[in-house]
PDB file of C-alpha atoms in Angstrom:
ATOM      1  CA  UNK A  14       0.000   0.000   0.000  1.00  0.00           C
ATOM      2  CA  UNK A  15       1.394   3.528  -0.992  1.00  0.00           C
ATOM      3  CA  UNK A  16       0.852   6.372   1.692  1.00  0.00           C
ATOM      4  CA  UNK A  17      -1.606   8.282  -1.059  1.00  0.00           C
ATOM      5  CA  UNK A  18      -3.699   5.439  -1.399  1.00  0.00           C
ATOM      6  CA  UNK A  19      -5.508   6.169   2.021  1.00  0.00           C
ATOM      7  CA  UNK A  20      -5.928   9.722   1.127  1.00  0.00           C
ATOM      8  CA  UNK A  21      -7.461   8.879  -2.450  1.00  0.00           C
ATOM      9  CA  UNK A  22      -9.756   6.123  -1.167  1.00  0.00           C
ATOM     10  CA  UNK A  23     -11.959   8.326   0.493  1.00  0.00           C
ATOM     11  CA  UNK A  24     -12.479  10.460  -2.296  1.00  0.00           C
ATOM     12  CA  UNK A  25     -13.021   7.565  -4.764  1.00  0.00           C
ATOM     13  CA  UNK A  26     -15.772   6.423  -2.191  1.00  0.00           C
ATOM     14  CA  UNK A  27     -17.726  10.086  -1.687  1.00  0.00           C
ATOM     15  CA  UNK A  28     -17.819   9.708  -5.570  1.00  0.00           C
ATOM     16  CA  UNK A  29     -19.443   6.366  -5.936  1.00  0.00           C
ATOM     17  CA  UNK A  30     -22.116   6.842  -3.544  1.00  0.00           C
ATOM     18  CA  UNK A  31     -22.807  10.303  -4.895  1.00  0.00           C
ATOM     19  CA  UNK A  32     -23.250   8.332  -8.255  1.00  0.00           C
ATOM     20  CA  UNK A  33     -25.385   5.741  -6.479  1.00  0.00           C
ATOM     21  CA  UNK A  34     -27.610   8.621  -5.175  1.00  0.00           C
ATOM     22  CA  UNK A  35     -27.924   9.987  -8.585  1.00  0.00           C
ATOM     23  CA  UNK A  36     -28.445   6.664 -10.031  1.00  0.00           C
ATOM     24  CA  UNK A  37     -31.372   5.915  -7.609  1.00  0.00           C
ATOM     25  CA  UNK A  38     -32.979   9.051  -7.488  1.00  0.00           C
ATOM     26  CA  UNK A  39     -33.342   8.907 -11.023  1.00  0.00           C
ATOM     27  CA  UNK A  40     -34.726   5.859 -11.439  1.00  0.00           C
ATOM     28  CA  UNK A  41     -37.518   6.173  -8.239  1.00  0.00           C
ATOM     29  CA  UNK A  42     -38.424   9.392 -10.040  1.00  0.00           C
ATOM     30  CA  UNK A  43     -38.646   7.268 -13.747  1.00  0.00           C
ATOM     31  CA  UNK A  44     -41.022   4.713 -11.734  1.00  0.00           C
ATOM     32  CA  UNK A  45     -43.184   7.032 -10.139  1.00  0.00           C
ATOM     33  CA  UNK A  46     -43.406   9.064 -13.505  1.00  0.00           C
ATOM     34  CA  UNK A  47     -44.380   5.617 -15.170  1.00  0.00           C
ATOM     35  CA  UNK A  48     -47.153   4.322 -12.712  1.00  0.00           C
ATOM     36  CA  UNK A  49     -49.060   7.795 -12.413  1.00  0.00           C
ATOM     37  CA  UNK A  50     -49.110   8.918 -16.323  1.00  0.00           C
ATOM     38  CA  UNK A  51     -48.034   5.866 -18.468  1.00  0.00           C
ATOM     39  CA  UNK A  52     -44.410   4.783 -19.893  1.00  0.00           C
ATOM     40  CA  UNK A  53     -45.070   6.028 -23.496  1.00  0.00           C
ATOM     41  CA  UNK A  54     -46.640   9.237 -22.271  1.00  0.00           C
ATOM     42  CA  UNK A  55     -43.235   9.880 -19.686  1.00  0.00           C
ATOM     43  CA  UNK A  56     -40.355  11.892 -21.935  1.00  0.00           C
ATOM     44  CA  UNK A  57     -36.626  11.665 -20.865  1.00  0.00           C
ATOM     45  CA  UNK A  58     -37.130  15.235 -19.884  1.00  0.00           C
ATOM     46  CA  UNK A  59     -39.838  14.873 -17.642  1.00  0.00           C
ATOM     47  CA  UNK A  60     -37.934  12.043 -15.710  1.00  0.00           C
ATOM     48  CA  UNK A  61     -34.677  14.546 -15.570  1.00  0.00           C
ATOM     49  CA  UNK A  62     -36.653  17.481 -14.346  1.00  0.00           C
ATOM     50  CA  UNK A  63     -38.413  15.134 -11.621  1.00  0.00           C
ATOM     51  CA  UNK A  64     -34.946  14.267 -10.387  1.00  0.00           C
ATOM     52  CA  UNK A  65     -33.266  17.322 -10.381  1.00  0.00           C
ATOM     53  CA  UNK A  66     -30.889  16.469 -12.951  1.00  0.00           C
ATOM     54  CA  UNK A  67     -29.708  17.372 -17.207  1.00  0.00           C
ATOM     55  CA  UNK A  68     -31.000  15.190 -20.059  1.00  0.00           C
ATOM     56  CA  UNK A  69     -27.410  14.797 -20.453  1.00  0.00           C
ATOM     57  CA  UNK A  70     -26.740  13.529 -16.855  1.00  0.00           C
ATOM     58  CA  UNK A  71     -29.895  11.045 -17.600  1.00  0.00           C
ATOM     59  CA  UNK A  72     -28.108   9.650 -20.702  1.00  0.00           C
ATOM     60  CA  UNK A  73     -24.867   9.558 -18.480  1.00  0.00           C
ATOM     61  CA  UNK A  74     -26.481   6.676 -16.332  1.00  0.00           C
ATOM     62  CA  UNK A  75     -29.159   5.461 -18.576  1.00  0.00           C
ATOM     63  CA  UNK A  76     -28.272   5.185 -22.791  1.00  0.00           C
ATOM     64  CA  UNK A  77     -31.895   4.680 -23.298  1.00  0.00           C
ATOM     65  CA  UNK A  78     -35.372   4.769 -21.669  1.00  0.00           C
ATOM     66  CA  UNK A  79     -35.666   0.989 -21.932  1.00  0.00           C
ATOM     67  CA  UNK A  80     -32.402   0.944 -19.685  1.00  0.00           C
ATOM     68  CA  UNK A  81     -34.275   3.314 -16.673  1.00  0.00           C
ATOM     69  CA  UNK A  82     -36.294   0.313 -16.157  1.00  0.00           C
ATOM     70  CA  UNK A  83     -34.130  -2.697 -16.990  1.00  0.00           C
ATOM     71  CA  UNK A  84     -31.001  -1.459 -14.710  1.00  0.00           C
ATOM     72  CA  UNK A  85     -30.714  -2.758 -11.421  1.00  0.00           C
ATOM     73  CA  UNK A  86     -28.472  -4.321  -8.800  1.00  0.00           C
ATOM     74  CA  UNK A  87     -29.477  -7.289  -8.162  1.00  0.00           C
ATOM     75  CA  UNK A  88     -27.348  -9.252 -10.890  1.00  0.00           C
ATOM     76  CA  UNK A  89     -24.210  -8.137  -8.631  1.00  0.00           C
ATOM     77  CA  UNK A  90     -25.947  -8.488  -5.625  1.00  0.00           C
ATOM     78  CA  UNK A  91     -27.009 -12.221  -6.632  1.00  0.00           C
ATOM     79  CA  UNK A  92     -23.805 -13.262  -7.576  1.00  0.00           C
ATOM     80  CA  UNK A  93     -21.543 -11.674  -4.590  1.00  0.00           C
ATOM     81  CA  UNK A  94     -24.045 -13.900  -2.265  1.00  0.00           C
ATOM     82  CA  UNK A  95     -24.041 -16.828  -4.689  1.00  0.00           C
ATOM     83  CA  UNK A  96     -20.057 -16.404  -4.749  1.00  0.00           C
ATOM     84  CA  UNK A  97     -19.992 -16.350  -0.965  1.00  0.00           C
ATOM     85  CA  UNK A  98     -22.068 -19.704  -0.356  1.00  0.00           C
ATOM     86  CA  UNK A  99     -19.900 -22.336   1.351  1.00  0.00           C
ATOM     87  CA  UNK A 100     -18.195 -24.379  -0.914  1.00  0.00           C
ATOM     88  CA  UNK A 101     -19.459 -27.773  -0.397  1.00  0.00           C
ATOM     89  CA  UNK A 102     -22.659 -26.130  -2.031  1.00  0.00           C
ATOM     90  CA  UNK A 103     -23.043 -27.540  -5.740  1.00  0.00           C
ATOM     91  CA  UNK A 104     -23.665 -24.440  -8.088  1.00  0.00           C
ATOM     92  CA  UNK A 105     -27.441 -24.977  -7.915  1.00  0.00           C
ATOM     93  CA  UNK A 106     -27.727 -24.929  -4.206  1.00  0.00           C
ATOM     94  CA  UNK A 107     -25.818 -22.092  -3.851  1.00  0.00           C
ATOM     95  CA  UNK A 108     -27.993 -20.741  -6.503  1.00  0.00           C
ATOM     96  CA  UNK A 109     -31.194 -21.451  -4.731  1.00  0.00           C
ATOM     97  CA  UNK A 110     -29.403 -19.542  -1.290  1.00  0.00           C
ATOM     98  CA  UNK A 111     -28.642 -16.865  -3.148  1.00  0.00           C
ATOM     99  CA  UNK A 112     -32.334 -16.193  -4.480  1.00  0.00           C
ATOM    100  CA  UNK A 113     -33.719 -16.805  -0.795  1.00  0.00           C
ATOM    101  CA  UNK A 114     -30.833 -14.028   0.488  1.00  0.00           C
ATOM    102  CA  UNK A 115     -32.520 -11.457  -2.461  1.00  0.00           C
ATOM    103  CA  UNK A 116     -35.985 -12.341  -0.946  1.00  0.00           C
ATOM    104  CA  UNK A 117     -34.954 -11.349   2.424  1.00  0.00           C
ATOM    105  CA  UNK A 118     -33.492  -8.531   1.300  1.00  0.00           C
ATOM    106  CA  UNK A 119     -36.898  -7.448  -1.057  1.00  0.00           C
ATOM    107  CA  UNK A 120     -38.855  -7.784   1.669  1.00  0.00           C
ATOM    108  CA  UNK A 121     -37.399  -5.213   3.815  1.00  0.00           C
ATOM    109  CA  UNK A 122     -37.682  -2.275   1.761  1.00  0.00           C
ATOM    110  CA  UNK A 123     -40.329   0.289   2.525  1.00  0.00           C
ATOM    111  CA  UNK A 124     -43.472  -0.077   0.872  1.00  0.00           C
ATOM    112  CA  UNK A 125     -42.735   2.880  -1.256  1.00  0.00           C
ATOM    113  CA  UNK A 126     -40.011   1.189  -2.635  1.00  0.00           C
ATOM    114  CA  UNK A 127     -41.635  -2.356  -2.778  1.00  0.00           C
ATOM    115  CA  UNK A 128     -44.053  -0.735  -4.987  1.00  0.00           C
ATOM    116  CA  UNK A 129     -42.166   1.314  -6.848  1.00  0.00           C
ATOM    117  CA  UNK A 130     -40.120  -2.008  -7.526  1.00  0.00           C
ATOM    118  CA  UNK A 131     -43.263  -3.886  -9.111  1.00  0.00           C
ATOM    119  CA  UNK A 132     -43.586  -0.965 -11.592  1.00  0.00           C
ATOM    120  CA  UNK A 133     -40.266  -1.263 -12.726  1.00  0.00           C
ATOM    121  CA  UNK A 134     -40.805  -5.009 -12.766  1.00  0.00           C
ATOM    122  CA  UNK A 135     -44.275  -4.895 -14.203  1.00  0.00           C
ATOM    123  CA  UNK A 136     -43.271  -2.691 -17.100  1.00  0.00           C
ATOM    124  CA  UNK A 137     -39.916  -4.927 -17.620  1.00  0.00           C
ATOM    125  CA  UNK A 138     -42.768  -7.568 -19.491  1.00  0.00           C
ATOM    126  CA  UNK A 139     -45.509  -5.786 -20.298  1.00  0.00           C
ATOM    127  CA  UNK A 140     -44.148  -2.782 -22.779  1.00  0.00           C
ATOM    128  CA  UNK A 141     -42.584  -4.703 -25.556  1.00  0.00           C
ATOM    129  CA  UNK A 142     -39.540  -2.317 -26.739  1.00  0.00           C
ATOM    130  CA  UNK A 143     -38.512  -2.955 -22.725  1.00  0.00           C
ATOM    131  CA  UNK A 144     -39.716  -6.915 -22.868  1.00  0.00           C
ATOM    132  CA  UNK A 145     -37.496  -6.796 -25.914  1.00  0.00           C
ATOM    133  CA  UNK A 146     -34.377  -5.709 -24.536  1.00  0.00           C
ATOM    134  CA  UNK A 147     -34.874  -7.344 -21.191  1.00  0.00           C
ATOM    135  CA  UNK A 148     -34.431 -10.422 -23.874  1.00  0.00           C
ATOM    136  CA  UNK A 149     -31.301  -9.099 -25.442  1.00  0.00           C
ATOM    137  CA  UNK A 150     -30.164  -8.861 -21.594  1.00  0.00           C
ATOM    138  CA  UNK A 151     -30.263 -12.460 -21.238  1.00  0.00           C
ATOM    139  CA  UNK A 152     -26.507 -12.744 -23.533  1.00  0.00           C
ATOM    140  CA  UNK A 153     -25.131 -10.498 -20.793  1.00  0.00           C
ATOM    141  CA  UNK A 154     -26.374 -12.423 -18.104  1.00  0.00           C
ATOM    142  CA  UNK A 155     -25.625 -15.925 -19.635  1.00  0.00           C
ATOM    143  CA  UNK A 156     -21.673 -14.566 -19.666  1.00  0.00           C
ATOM    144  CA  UNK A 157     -21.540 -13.210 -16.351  1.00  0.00           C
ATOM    145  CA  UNK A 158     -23.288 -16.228 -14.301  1.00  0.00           C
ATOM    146  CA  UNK A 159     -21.036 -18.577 -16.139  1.00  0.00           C
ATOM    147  CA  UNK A 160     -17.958 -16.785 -15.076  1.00  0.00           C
ATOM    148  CA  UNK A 161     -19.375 -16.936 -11.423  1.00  0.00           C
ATOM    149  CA  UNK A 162     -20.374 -20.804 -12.061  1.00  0.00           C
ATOM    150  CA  UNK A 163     -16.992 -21.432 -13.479  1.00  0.00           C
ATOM    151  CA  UNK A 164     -14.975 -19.877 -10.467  1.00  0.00           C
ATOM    152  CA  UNK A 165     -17.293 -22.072  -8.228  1.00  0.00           C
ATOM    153  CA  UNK A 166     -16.602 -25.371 -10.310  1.00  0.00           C
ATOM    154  CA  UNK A 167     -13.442 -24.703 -10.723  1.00  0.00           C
ATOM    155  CA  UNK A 168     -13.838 -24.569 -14.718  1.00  0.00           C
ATOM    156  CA  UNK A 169     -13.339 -22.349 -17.956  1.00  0.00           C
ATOM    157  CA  UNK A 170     -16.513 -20.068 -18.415  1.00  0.00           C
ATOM    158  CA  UNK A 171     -16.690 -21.319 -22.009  1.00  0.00           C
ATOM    159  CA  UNK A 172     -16.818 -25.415 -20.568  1.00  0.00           C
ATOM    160  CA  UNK A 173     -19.282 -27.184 -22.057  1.00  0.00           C
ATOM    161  CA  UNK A 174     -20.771 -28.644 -18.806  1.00  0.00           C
ATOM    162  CA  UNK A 175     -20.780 -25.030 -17.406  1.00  0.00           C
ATOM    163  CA  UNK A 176     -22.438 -23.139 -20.290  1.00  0.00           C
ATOM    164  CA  UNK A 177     -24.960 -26.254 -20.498  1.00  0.00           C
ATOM    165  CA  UNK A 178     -25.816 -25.643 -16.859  1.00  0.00           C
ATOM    166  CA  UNK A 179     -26.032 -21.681 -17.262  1.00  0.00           C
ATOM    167  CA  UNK A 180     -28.300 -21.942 -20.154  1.00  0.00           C
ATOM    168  CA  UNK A 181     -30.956 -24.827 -17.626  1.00  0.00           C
ATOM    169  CA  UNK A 182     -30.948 -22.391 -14.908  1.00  0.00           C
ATOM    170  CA  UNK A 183     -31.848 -19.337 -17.502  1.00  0.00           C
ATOM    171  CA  UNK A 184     -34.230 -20.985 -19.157  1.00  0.00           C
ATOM    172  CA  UNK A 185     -35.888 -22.181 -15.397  1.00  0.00           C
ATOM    173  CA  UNK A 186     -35.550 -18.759 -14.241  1.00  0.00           C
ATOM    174  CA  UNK A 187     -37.311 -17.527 -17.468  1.00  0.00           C
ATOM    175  CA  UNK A 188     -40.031 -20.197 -17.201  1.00  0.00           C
ATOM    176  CA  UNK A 189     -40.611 -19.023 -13.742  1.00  0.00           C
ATOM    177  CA  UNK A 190     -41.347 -15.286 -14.624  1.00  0.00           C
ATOM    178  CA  UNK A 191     -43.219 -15.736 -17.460  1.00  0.00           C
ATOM    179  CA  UNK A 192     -46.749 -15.574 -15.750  1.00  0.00           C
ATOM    180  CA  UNK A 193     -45.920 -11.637 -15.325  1.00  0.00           C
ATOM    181  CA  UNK A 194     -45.778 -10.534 -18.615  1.00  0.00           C
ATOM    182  CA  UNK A 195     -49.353 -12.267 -18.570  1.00  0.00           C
ATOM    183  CA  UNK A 196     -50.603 -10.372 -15.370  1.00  0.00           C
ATOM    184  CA  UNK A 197     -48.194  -7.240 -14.665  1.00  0.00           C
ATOM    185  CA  UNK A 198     -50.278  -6.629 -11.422  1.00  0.00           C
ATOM    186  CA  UNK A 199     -48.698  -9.764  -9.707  1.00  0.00           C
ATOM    187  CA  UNK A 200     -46.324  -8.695  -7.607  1.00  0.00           C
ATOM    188  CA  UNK A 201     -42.789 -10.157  -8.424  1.00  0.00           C
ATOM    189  CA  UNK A 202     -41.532 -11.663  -5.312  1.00  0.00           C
ATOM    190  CA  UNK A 203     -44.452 -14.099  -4.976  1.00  0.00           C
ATOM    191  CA  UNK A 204     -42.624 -15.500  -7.897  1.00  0.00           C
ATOM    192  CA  UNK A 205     -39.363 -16.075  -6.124  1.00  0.00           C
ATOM    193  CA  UNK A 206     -40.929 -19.284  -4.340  1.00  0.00           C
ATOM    194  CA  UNK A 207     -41.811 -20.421  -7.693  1.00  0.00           C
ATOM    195  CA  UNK A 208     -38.302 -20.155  -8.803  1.00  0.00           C
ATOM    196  CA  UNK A 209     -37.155 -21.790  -6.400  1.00  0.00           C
ATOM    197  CA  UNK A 210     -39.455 -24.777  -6.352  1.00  0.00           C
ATOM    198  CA  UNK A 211     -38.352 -24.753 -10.220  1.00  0.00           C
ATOM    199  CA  UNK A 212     -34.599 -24.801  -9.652  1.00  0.00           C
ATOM    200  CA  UNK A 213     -35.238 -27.932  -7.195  1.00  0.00           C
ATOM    201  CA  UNK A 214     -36.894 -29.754  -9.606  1.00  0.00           C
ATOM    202  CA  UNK A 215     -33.608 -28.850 -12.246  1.00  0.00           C
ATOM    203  CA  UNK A 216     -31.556 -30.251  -9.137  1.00  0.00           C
ATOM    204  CA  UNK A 217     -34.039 -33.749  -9.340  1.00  0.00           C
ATOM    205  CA  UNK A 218     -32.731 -34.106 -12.848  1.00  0.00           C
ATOM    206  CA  UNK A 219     -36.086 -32.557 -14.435  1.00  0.00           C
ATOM    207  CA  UNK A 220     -38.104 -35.791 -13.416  1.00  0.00           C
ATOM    208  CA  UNK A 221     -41.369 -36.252 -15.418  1.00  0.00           C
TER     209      UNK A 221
END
């Protein structure tokens, strides 16, 4: 450790929760927007001018509209907890602990936020240009679960076996969610159950 490195640490911090705030405050202000006057009838400017912010700052954390509703945390928040499971845990347990940990944590949110969160969710299947590239998404997250799968297993991200397994548990968790783009007023988490009795029957071996 250099003696400037506890100096700039600080600094480096005070800016990534200042982006964090901005980051949030946009997006609660995007959701609220959406649910009281419609996602097609919301404008990037409205959304900026609701969170005190620049069209320009908007684009800064969000490229597109679509991307105010698809961008979230829990992707790295799932897969530091499913990276910290013990490791006796086979990649699908861990998996399953990992989805019960984001329940927890869902649950104790305000019910601002909890409701807030089923907008964002809602609209994630019900507008198609989002349901669209919430699709495209899946590539992304196909890449970075395997590389978390392949540091648990102890293989290459591009293994057969691993990318095999990557692509089940996608196509379970897919599956799973499905029945909201058919009824947006359910409220995700009482999904999450679902999922999980899904992922123990893909640790049966898909019995029939």
């Amino acid at each position: 450790m250099t003696s400037s490195e506890p100096i700039e640490a600080p600094a480096l911090g005070l800016r990534a929760r200042k982006k964090a705030r901005t980051h949030a405050a946009i997006q609660q202000q995007a959701m609220r927007l959406f649910r009281d006057q419609g996602y097609d009838e919301t404008t990037v400017e409205q959304i900026a001018a609701a969170a005190e912010v620049s069209p320009s700052t908007f684009f800064r954390y969000f490229p597109t509209k679509e991307d105010v509703v698809l961008r979230d945390d829990y992707d790295t928040v799932l897969m530091e907890v499913f990276l910290a499971q013990p490791p006796e845990l086979s990649p699908l347990q861990a998996t399953r602990s990992a989805i019960h940990a984001m329940a927890s944590a869902v649950t104790s949110l305000s019910a601002e936020e909890r409701e807030l969160e089923q907008v964002r969710m809602a609209l994630t299947f019900s507008v198609p240009e989002v349901r669209a590239r919430w699709m495209e998404e899946f590539a992304r997250a196909f890449r970075r679960l395997a590389g978390g799968v392949a540091a648990r297993a102890g293989r290459a991200p591009d293994d057969l076996r691993v990318r095999t397994f990557v692509g089940a548990l996608l196509g379970v968790m897919l599956v799973a969610f499905e029945p909201l783009a058919e009824d947006p007023a359910i409220e995700w988490i009482e999904i999450l159950p679902t999922l999980d009795t899904a992922l123990g029957y893909l640790e049966a071996g898909l019995p029939l």
